[in-house]
Coordinates of C-alpha atoms in Angstrom, one line a residue:
M259 CA 117.0 98.1 176.1
P260 CA 119.3 100.0 178.5
R261 CA 117.7 103.2 180.0
A262 CA 120.7 105.3 178.9
V263 CA 119.9 104.6 175.2
L264 CA 116.2 105.5 175.4
P265 CA 116.5 109.3 175.5
Y266 CA 118.6 109.2 172.3
S267 CA 116.3 106.8 170.4
L268 CA 113.6 109.2 169.4
P269 CA 115.8 112.0 168.1
L270 CA 117.9 109.4 166.2
L271 CA 114.9 107.8 164.6
L272 CA 113.5 111.2 163.7
I273 CA 116.9 112.1 162.0
I274 CA 116.7 108.8 160.1
L275 CA 113.1 109.5 159.0
I276 CA 114.1 112.9 157.7
G277 CA 117.1 111.5 155.9
F278 CA 115.0 108.8 154.1
A279 CA 112.3 111.4 153.3
A280 CA 114.9 113.7 151.8
L281 CA 116.3 110.7 149.9
S282 CA 112.8 109.8 148.6
L283 CA 112.6 113.3 147.0
T284 CA 115.7 112.6 144.9
L285 CA 115.0 109.1 143.6
G286 CA 112.8 108.2 140.7
A287 CA 112.5 108.1 136.9
Y288 CA 113.5 111.8 136.9
P289 CA 116.7 111.8 139.0
L290 CA 117.5 114.9 141.1
S291 CA 120.3 115.8 143.4
L292 CA 119.6 116.6 147.0
L293 CA 120.2 120.3 146.3
D294 CA 117.9 120.3 143.2
S295 CA 115.2 118.6 145.3
L296 CA 115.6 121.3 148.0
H297 CA 115.3 124.1 145.5
A298 CA 112.3 122.3 143.9
L299 CA 110.7 121.9 147.3
L300 CA 111.1 125.7 147.9
G301 CA 109.7 126.4 144.4
T302 CA 112.9 128.0 143.1
G303 CA 114.3 125.2 140.9
E304 CA 113.6 124.4 137.3
P305 CA 109.9 124.1 136.5
M306 CA 110.0 120.4 135.7
A307 CA 111.8 119.6 139.0
V308 CA 109.4 121.7 141.0
Q309 CA 106.4 119.9 139.4
V310 CA 108.0 116.4 140.0
V311 CA 108.9 117.1 143.6
Q312 CA 105.8 119.1 144.7
D313 CA 103.1 117.2 142.8
I314 CA 104.4 113.6 142.8
R315 CA 107.2 112.9 145.3
L316 CA 106.3 115.1 148.2
P317 CA 102.7 113.8 148.5
R318 CA 103.8 110.2 148.2
T319 CA 106.5 110.7 150.8
L320 CA 104.1 112.5 153.2
G321 CA 101.5 109.8 152.6
A322 CA 103.9 107.0 153.3
I323 CA 104.9 108.7 156.6
L324 CA 101.3 109.2 157.6
V325 CA 100.3 105.6 156.8
G326 CA 103.4 104.3 158.7
A327 CA 102.4 106.4 161.7
A328 CA 98.8 105.2 161.5
L329 CA 100.0 101.6 161.3
A330 CA 102.4 102.1 164.3
A331 CA 99.6 103.7 166.3
A332 CA 97.2 100.8 165.5
G333 CA 99.9 98.3 166.4
A334 CA 100.6 100.1 169.7
A335 CA 96.8 100.1 170.4
Y336 CA 96.6 96.3 169.8
Q337 CA 99.6 95.7 172.0
L338 CA 98.1 97.8 174.8
L339 CA 94.7 96.2 174.5
F340 CA 96.0 92.7 174.6
R341 CA 99.0 93.4 176.8
N342 CA 101.2 91.4 174.4
P343 CA 104.0 92.8 172.3
L344 CA 103.6 90.0 169.7
V345 CA 100.0 90.7 168.8
S346 CA 98.9 91.1 165.2
P347 CA 95.8 92.3 163.3
D348 CA 94.9 88.7 162.6
I349 CA 93.9 88.3 166.3
L350 CA 90.6 90.0 165.8
G351 CA 90.0 88.8 162.3
V352 CA 90.7 92.1 160.6
S353 CA 93.0 90.7 158.0
S354 CA 90.7 87.8 157.1
G355 CA 87.6 90.1 157.0
A356 CA 89.4 92.6 154.8
G357 CA 90.6 89.8 152.5
L358 CA 87.1 88.4 152.3
G359 CA 85.8 91.9 151.3
A360 CA 88.5 92.2 148.6
V361 CA 87.8 88.8 147.2
L362 CA 84.0 89.5 147.2
G363 CA 84.7 92.7 145.3
L364 CA 86.7 90.9 142.8
F365 CA 84.1 88.1 142.6
L366 CA 81.4 90.7 141.8
G367 CA 83.6 92.4 139.2
L368 CA 83.8 95.8 140.9
P369 CA 86.3 98.5 139.9
S370 CA 89.4 98.9 142.1
L371 CA 87.7 101.6 144.3
G372 CA 84.8 99.2 145.0
V373 CA 87.3 96.4 145.9
Q374 CA 89.1 98.6 148.3
S375 CA 85.9 99.8 149.8
L376 CA 84.7 96.3 150.4
A377 CA 88.0 95.3 151.8
F378 CA 87.8 98.2 154.3
A379 CA 84.2 97.4 155.1
G380 CA 85.1 93.7 155.6
G381 CA 87.8 94.6 158.1
I382 CA 85.5 96.9 160.0
A383 CA 82.7 94.4 160.0
A384 CA 85.0 91.7 161.3
V385 CA 86.1 93.8 164.3
A386 CA 82.5 94.9 164.9
L387 CA 81.3 91.3 164.9
V388 CA 84.1 90.2 167.2
I389 CA 83.3 93.0 169.7
A390 CA 79.6 92.3 169.5
L391 CA 80.1 88.6 170.2
G392 CA 82.7 89.5 172.9
K393 CA 80.1 91.7 174.7
A394 CA 77.4 89.0 174.4
I395 CA 79.6 86.5 176.4
Q396 CA 79.5 87.8 179.9
H397 CA 81.0 85.2 182.2
A398 CA 84.6 84.9 180.9
D399 CA 87.8 86.8 180.6
R400 CA 87.1 89.6 178.0
T401 CA 90.5 89.4 176.4
L402 CA 90.4 85.7 176.0
V403 CA 86.9 85.9 174.5
L404 CA 88.0 88.6 172.0
V405 CA 91.0 86.5 170.9
L406 CA 89.1 83.3 170.5
T407 CA 86.2 85.0 168.8
G408 CA 88.7 86.7 166.4
V409 CA 90.4 83.5 165.6
V410 CA 87.1 81.7 164.9
L411 CA 85.9 84.6 162.8
G412 CA 89.2 84.7 160.9
A413 CA 88.9 81.0 160.1
L414 CA 85.3 81.5 158.9
A415 CA 86.3 84.4 156.7
G416 CA 89.2 82.4 155.3
A417 CA 86.8 79.5 154.5
I418 CA 84.4 81.8 152.7
T419 CA 87.3 83.3 150.8
S420 CA 88.4 79.9 149.7
L421 CA 84.9 79.0 148.6
L422 CA 84.7 82.2 146.5
K423 CA 88.0 81.4 144.9
I424 CA 86.7 77.9 144.0
L425 CA 83.4 79.4 142.6
A426 CA 85.1 82.1 140.6
D427 CA 85.5 81.8 136.9
P428 CA 89.3 81.5 136.2
Y429 CA 89.0 83.1 132.8
D430 CA 87.2 86.2 134.0

């Protein structure tokens, strides 16, 4: 990217983000105009619009922005750690570990909060195991050891996930 474009990228992206956030406050089953959404955001609109915007749409919009920022920060951390712009969460087995946790939660018949908790715990456990194994192997390139350990752990978690799918009752 040319250096002359870089100073204008961040303000432009911020304007686009604000525009889409404003648009998200207008769209839905209860349609509102941009002006109605602004009034509802300030609490001066009609009561139903105020409730829809402040209690439903604004928290969802802010949540989406925060989750997007967290995912971007995690992606940047991965890229910095592995010095590779094409790195993905699969490289440390996070996705496979989280998938295994979710499948295990479904296999055990847990409610959705339990499934989500097991998925989170599975992702964290996968990374912890990869890091522990990476520290145990001393005489090699650390990045290479982390990548290979993550790929192996991801394959193992994928195999266990497949086993649980086969063992699961298809009618339950």
